[in-house]
PDB file of C-alpha atoms and ligand atoms in Angstrom:
ATOM      1  CA  MET L  18     153.772  73.949 126.433  1.00  0.00           C
ATOM      2  CA  ALA L  19     153.877  76.430 129.255  1.00  0.00           C
ATOM      3  CA  THR L  20     154.583  80.122 129.495  1.00  0.00           C
ATOM      4  CA  GLU L  21     158.040  80.427 131.014  1.00  0.00           C
ATOM      5  CA  ARG L  22     160.448  83.139 132.072  1.00  0.00           C
ATOM      6  CA  THR L  23     164.167  83.124 131.427  1.00  0.00           C
ATOM      7  CA  LEU L  24     167.090  85.379 132.322  1.00  0.00           C
ATOM      8  CA  SER L  25     169.039  87.064 129.551  1.00  0.00           C
ATOM      9  CA  ILE L  26     172.219  89.113 129.873  1.00  0.00           C
ATOM     10  CA  ILE L  27     173.643  91.211 127.065  1.00  0.00           C
ATOM     11  CA  LYS L  28     177.315  90.782 127.938  1.00  0.00           C
ATOM     12  CA  PRO L  29     179.953  93.559 128.076  1.00  0.00           C
ATOM     13  CA  ASP L  30     181.352  92.836 124.584  1.00  0.00           C
ATOM     14  CA  ALA L  31     177.973  93.407 122.903  1.00  0.00           C
ATOM     15  CA  VAL L  32     177.140  96.491 124.979  1.00  0.00           C
ATOM     16  CA  GLU L  33     180.595  97.974 124.214  1.00  0.00           C
ATOM     17  CA  LYS L  34     179.946  97.520 120.477  1.00  0.00           C
ATOM     18  CA  ASN L  35     176.516  99.241 120.607  1.00  0.00           C
ATOM     19  CA  HIS L  36     174.566  96.040 119.982  1.00  0.00           C
ATOM     20  CA  ILE L  37     171.940  96.391 122.744  1.00  0.00           C
ATOM     21  CA  GLY L  38     169.329  97.253 120.127  1.00  0.00           C
ATOM     22  CA  GLY L  39     170.458  94.494 117.782  1.00  0.00           C
ATOM     23  CA  VAL L  40     170.150  91.860 120.490  1.00  0.00           C
ATOM     24  CA  VAL L  41     166.759  93.127 121.674  1.00  0.00           C
ATOM     25  CA  ALA L  42     165.524  93.141 118.056  1.00  0.00           C
ATOM     26  CA  LEU L  43     166.367  89.435 117.698  1.00  0.00           C
ATOM     27  CA  ILE L  44     164.665  88.668 121.028  1.00  0.00           C
ATOM     28  CA  GLU L  45     161.489  90.558 120.125  1.00  0.00           C
ATOM     29  CA  GLY L  46     161.602  89.283 116.548  1.00  0.00           C
ATOM     30  CA  ALA L  47     161.493  85.738 117.908  1.00  0.00           C
ATOM     31  CA  GLY L  48     158.283  86.562 119.778  1.00  0.00           C
ATOM     32  CA  LEU L  49     159.796  86.687 123.255  1.00  0.00           C
ATOM     33  CA  LYS L  50     158.544  89.448 125.534  1.00  0.00           C
ATOM     34  CA  VAL L  51     160.839  91.665 127.619  1.00  0.00           C
ATOM     35  CA  LYS L  52     159.239  91.685 131.110  1.00  0.00           C
ATOM     36  CA  ALA L  53     161.993  93.433 133.078  1.00  0.00           C
ATOM     37  CA  MET L  54     165.244  95.150 132.106  1.00  0.00           C
ATOM     38  CA  ARG L  55     168.115  96.815 133.944  1.00  0.00           C
ATOM     39  CA  MET L  56     171.580  98.024 133.053  1.00  0.00           C
ATOM     40  CA  THR L  57     174.386  97.719 135.570  1.00  0.00           C
ATOM     41  CA  GLN L  58     178.077  96.983 135.904  1.00  0.00           C
ATOM     42  CA  LEU L  59     178.453  93.757 137.864  1.00  0.00           C
ATOM     43  CA  THR L  60     180.775  93.554 140.842  1.00  0.00           C
ATOM     44  CA  LYS L  61     183.209  90.618 141.071  1.00  0.00           C
ATOM     45  CA  ALA L  62     181.101  89.184 143.902  1.00  0.00           C
ATOM     46  CA  GLN L  63     177.893  89.416 141.834  1.00  0.00           C
ATOM     47  CA  ALA L  64     179.522  87.730 138.827  1.00  0.00           C
ATOM     48  CA  GLN L  65     181.116  85.017 140.983  1.00  0.00           C
ATOM     49  CA  GLY L  66     177.760  84.302 142.642  1.00  0.00           C
ATOM     50  CA  PHE L  67     175.891  84.261 139.357  1.00  0.00           C
ATOM     51  CA  TYR L  68     178.371  81.835 137.764  1.00  0.00           C
ATOM     52  CA  ALA L  69     179.005  79.785 140.926  1.00  0.00           C
ATOM     53  CA  VAL L  70     178.201  76.525 139.046  1.00  0.00           C
ATOM     54  CA  HIS L  71     181.296  77.187 136.919  1.00  0.00           C
ATOM     55  CA  LYS L  72     183.690  77.973 139.769  1.00  0.00           C
ATOM     56  CA  GLU L  73     185.823  74.854 139.191  1.00  0.00           C
ATOM     57  CA  ARG L  74     186.081  75.433 135.428  1.00  0.00           C
ATOM     58  CA  PRO L  75     189.466  76.658 134.138  1.00  0.00           C
ATOM     59  CA  PHE L  76     187.935  79.742 132.528  1.00  0.00           C
ATOM     60  CA  PHE L  77     186.119  80.945 135.699  1.00  0.00           C
ATOM     61  CA  GLY L  78     188.521  83.815 136.497  1.00  0.00           C
ATOM     62  CA  GLU L  79     188.548  84.962 132.879  1.00  0.00           C
ATOM     63  CA  LEU L  80     184.729  84.806 132.779  1.00  0.00           C
ATOM     64  CA  VAL L  81     184.372  86.919 135.945  1.00  0.00           C
ATOM     65  CA  ASP L  82     186.908  89.485 134.667  1.00  0.00           C
ATOM     66  CA  PHE L  83     185.045  89.703 131.354  1.00  0.00           C
ATOM     67  CA  MET L  84     181.573  89.999 132.874  1.00  0.00           C
ATOM     68  CA  THR L  85     182.672  92.808 135.210  1.00  0.00           C
ATOM     69  CA  ARG L  86     184.780  94.913 132.851  1.00  0.00           C
ATOM     70  CA  SER L  87     181.916  97.182 131.664  1.00  0.00           C
ATOM     71  CA  PRO L  88     178.102  97.387 131.939  1.00  0.00           C
ATOM     72  CA  VAL L  89     175.655  94.629 131.017  1.00  0.00           C
ATOM     73  CA  VAL L  90     171.937  94.675 130.225  1.00  0.00           C
ATOM     74  CA  ILE L  91     169.944  92.141 132.231  1.00  0.00           C
ATOM     75  CA  MET L  92     166.466  91.123 131.111  1.00  0.00           C
ATOM     76  CA  CYS L  93     163.723  88.787 132.182  1.00  0.00           C
ATOM     77  CA  LEU L  94     162.071  87.356 129.064  1.00  0.00           C
ATOM     78  CA  GLU L  95     158.732  85.605 128.850  1.00  0.00           C
ATOM     79  CA  GLY L  96     157.053  83.368 126.302  1.00  0.00           C
ATOM     80  CA  GLU L  97     155.918  79.864 125.476  1.00  0.00           C
ATOM     81  CA  ASN L  98     158.841  77.546 126.136  1.00  0.00           C
ATOM     82  CA  ALA L  99     160.987  80.667 126.625  1.00  0.00           C
ATOM     83  CA  ILE L 100     164.024  78.939 128.158  1.00  0.00           C
ATOM     84  CA  ALA L 101     164.719  76.627 125.205  1.00  0.00           C
ATOM     85  CA  ARG L 102     163.540  79.181 122.662  1.00  0.00           C
ATOM     86  CA  TYR L 103     165.929  81.834 123.933  1.00  0.00           C
ATOM     87  CA  ARG L 104     168.801  79.305 123.829  1.00  0.00           C
ATOM     88  CA  ASP L 105     167.902  78.841 120.131  1.00  0.00           C
ATOM     89  CA  VAL L 106     167.830  82.609 119.560  1.00  0.00           C
ATOM     90  CA  MET L 107     171.313  82.876 121.157  1.00  0.00           C
ATOM     91  CA  GLY L 108     172.918  79.994 119.266  1.00  0.00           C
ATOM     92  CA  ALA L 109     175.841  77.790 120.337  1.00  0.00           C
ATOM     93  CA  THR L 110     178.228  78.939 123.086  1.00  0.00           C
ATOM     94  CA  ASP L 111     181.020  79.254 120.515  1.00  0.00           C
ATOM     95  CA  PRO L 112     179.973  81.910 117.956  1.00  0.00           C
ATOM     96  CA  LYS L 113     181.921  79.990 115.281  1.00  0.00           C
ATOM     97  CA  LYS L 114     179.499  77.077 115.768  1.00  0.00           C
ATOM     98  CA  ALA L 115     176.350  79.197 116.121  1.00  0.00           C
ATOM     99  CA  ALA L 116     173.694  79.086 113.381  1.00  0.00           C
ATOM    100  CA  GLU L 117     173.146  81.998 111.009  1.00  0.00           C
ATOM    101  CA  GLY L 118     170.838  84.671 112.373  1.00  0.00           C
ATOM    102  CA  THR L 119     171.539  83.898 116.035  1.00  0.00           C
ATOM    103  CA  ILE L 120     172.728  86.495 118.571  1.00  0.00           C
ATOM    104  CA  ARG L 121     176.081  84.805 119.081  1.00  0.00           C
ATOM    105  CA  LYS L 122     176.719  84.321 115.355  1.00  0.00           C
ATOM    106  CA  GLN L 123     175.887  87.948 114.652  1.00  0.00           C
ATOM    107  CA  PHE L 124     177.403  89.679 117.674  1.00  0.00           C
ATOM    108  CA  GLY L 125     179.732  87.243 119.472  1.00  0.00           C
ATOM    109  CA  SER L 126     183.538  87.321 119.124  1.00  0.00           C
ATOM    110  CA  ASN L 127     184.732  84.030 120.610  1.00  0.00           C
ATOM    111  CA  ILE L 128     183.725  81.269 123.054  1.00  0.00           C
ATOM    112  CA  GLY L 129     184.295  83.583 126.029  1.00  0.00           C
ATOM    113  CA  GLU L 130     183.057  86.870 124.606  1.00  0.00           C
ATOM    114  CA  ASN L 131     179.853  85.555 123.113  1.00  0.00           C
ATOM    115  CA  ALA L 132     177.456  88.502 123.489  1.00  0.00           C
ATOM    116  CA  SER L 133     174.733  86.926 125.595  1.00  0.00           C
ATOM    117  CA  HIS L 134     173.716  84.677 128.444  1.00  0.00           C
ATOM    118  CA  GLY L 135     170.513  82.648 128.677  1.00  0.00           C
ATOM    119  CA  SER L 136     169.298  80.339 131.452  1.00  0.00           C
ATOM    120  CA  ASP L 137     169.587  76.644 130.603  1.00  0.00           C
ATOM    121  CA  ALA L 138     166.754  75.063 132.654  1.00  0.00           C
ATOM    122  CA  LYS L 139     163.684  75.906 134.763  1.00  0.00           C
ATOM    123  CA  GLU L 140     165.630  75.730 138.040  1.00  0.00           C
ATOM    124  CA  THR L 141     168.509  77.915 136.828  1.00  0.00           C
ATOM    125  CA  ALA L 142     166.044  80.407 135.318  1.00  0.00           C
ATOM    126  CA  ALA L 143     164.269  80.749 138.677  1.00  0.00           C
ATOM    127  CA  PHE L 144     167.593  81.208 140.509  1.00  0.00           C
ATOM    128  CA  GLU L 145     168.952  83.693 137.956  1.00  0.00           C
ATOM    129  CA  ILE L 146     165.760  85.811 137.770  1.00  0.00           C
ATOM    130  CA  GLY L 147     165.653  85.963 141.566  1.00  0.00           C
ATOM    131  CA  TYR L 148     169.348  86.864 141.645  1.00  0.00           C
ATOM    132  CA  PHE L 149     168.946  90.013 139.563  1.00  0.00           C
ATOM    133  CA  PHE L 150     165.253  90.849 140.063  1.00  0.00           C
ATOM    134  CA  PRO L 151     164.647  90.044 143.724  1.00  0.00           C
ATOM    135  CA  GLY L 152     160.995  90.253 144.628  1.00  0.00           C
ATOM    136  CA  PHE L 153     159.934  89.853 140.995  1.00  0.00           C
ATOM    137  CA  GLU L 154     157.063  87.415 140.942  1.00  0.00           C
ATOM    138  CA  ILE L 155     157.804  84.313 138.892  1.00  0.00           C
ATOM    139  CA  GLY L 156     154.643  83.161 137.125  1.00  0.00           C
TER     140      GLY L 156
HETATM  141  P1  ADP Q  20     176.392  78.894 127.825  1.00  0.00           P
HETATM  142  O1  ADP Q  20     176.565  80.369 128.128  1.00  0.00           O
HETATM  143  O2  ADP Q  20     176.165  78.640 126.359  1.00  0.00           O
HETATM  144  O3  ADP Q  20     175.345  78.257 128.698  1.00  0.00           O
HETATM  145  P2  ADP Q  20     178.402  77.635 129.532  1.00  0.00           P
HETATM  146  O4  ADP Q  20     177.349  77.611 130.597  1.00  0.00           O
HETATM  147  O5  ADP Q  20     179.120  76.363 129.220  1.00  0.00           O
HETATM  148  O6  ADP Q  20     177.801  78.195 128.149  1.00  0.00           O
HETATM  149  O7  ADP Q  20     179.516  78.710 129.903  1.00  0.00           O
HETATM  150  C1  ADP Q  20     179.175  79.931 130.503  1.00  0.00           C
HETATM  151  C2  ADP Q  20     179.985  81.019 129.852  1.00  0.00           C
HETATM  152  O8  ADP Q  20     181.363  80.834 130.138  1.00  0.00           O
HETATM  153  C3  ADP Q  20     179.921  81.061 128.310  1.00  0.00           C
HETATM  154  O9  ADP Q  20     178.773  81.709 127.798  1.00  0.00           O
HETATM  155  C4  ADP Q  20     181.201  81.814 127.979  1.00  0.00           C
HETATM  156  O10 ADP Q  20     181.072  83.219 128.178  1.00  0.00           O
HETATM  157  C5  ADP Q  20     182.159  81.252 129.029  1.00  0.00           C
HETATM  158  N1  ADP Q  20     182.903  80.093 128.519  1.00  0.00           N
HETATM  159  C6  ADP Q  20     182.412  78.856 128.247  1.00  0.00           C
HETATM  160  N2  ADP Q  20     183.363  78.038 127.779  1.00  0.00           N
HETATM  161  C7  ADP Q  20     184.507  78.767 127.753  1.00  0.00           C
HETATM  162  C8  ADP Q  20     185.860  78.493 127.373  1.00  0.00           C
HETATM  163  N3  ADP Q  20     186.224  77.289 126.925  1.00  0.00           N
HETATM  164  N4  ADP Q  20     186.772  79.500 127.459  1.00  0.00           N
HETATM  165  C9  ADP Q  20     186.408  80.733 127.926  1.00  0.00           C
HETATM  166  N5  ADP Q  20     185.158  81.053 128.311  1.00  0.00           N
HETATM  167  C10 ADP Q  20     184.209  80.102 128.224  1.00  0.00           C
HETATM  168 MG1   MG Q  21     175.302  77.985 130.745  1.00  0.00          MG
END
């Protein structure tokens, strides 16, 4: 297993409900390391670019509106097998289907407003980290 980096976003719903600390506690509790962190409100163009792979999906407009409605917390996480491990810490996309103790089970509201984002593969992690932390060296 290799040390990896992955991109995490605490989405507007979780930030609005004061769950930044709760999400970070689950991340750190799982042994993942926060390597970089910034808080910002995404522009439509930033959200559209970030989620470009989903642009043909029927929920794309809704997703962009949601992700831009209030601030998010963007983090680069590091650890052994971090990409898959963080997906486990988040739980299923639909909070109703997410396992107990996961971020989405605990803090998500529905399949759209599901509290967090995590990269799904090495290539997307590299793109997403570079997107929000340009110049950040990827180990
Ligand atoms: P994940 O975030 O688990 O990787 P996807 O990549 O499939 O899930 O979708 C990206 C994001 O789009 C989801 O996290 C969620 O916010 C939103 N989304 C996914 N499916 C739906 C849906 N059916 N209706 C509304 N929003 C959705
Ligand atoms: Mg995804």
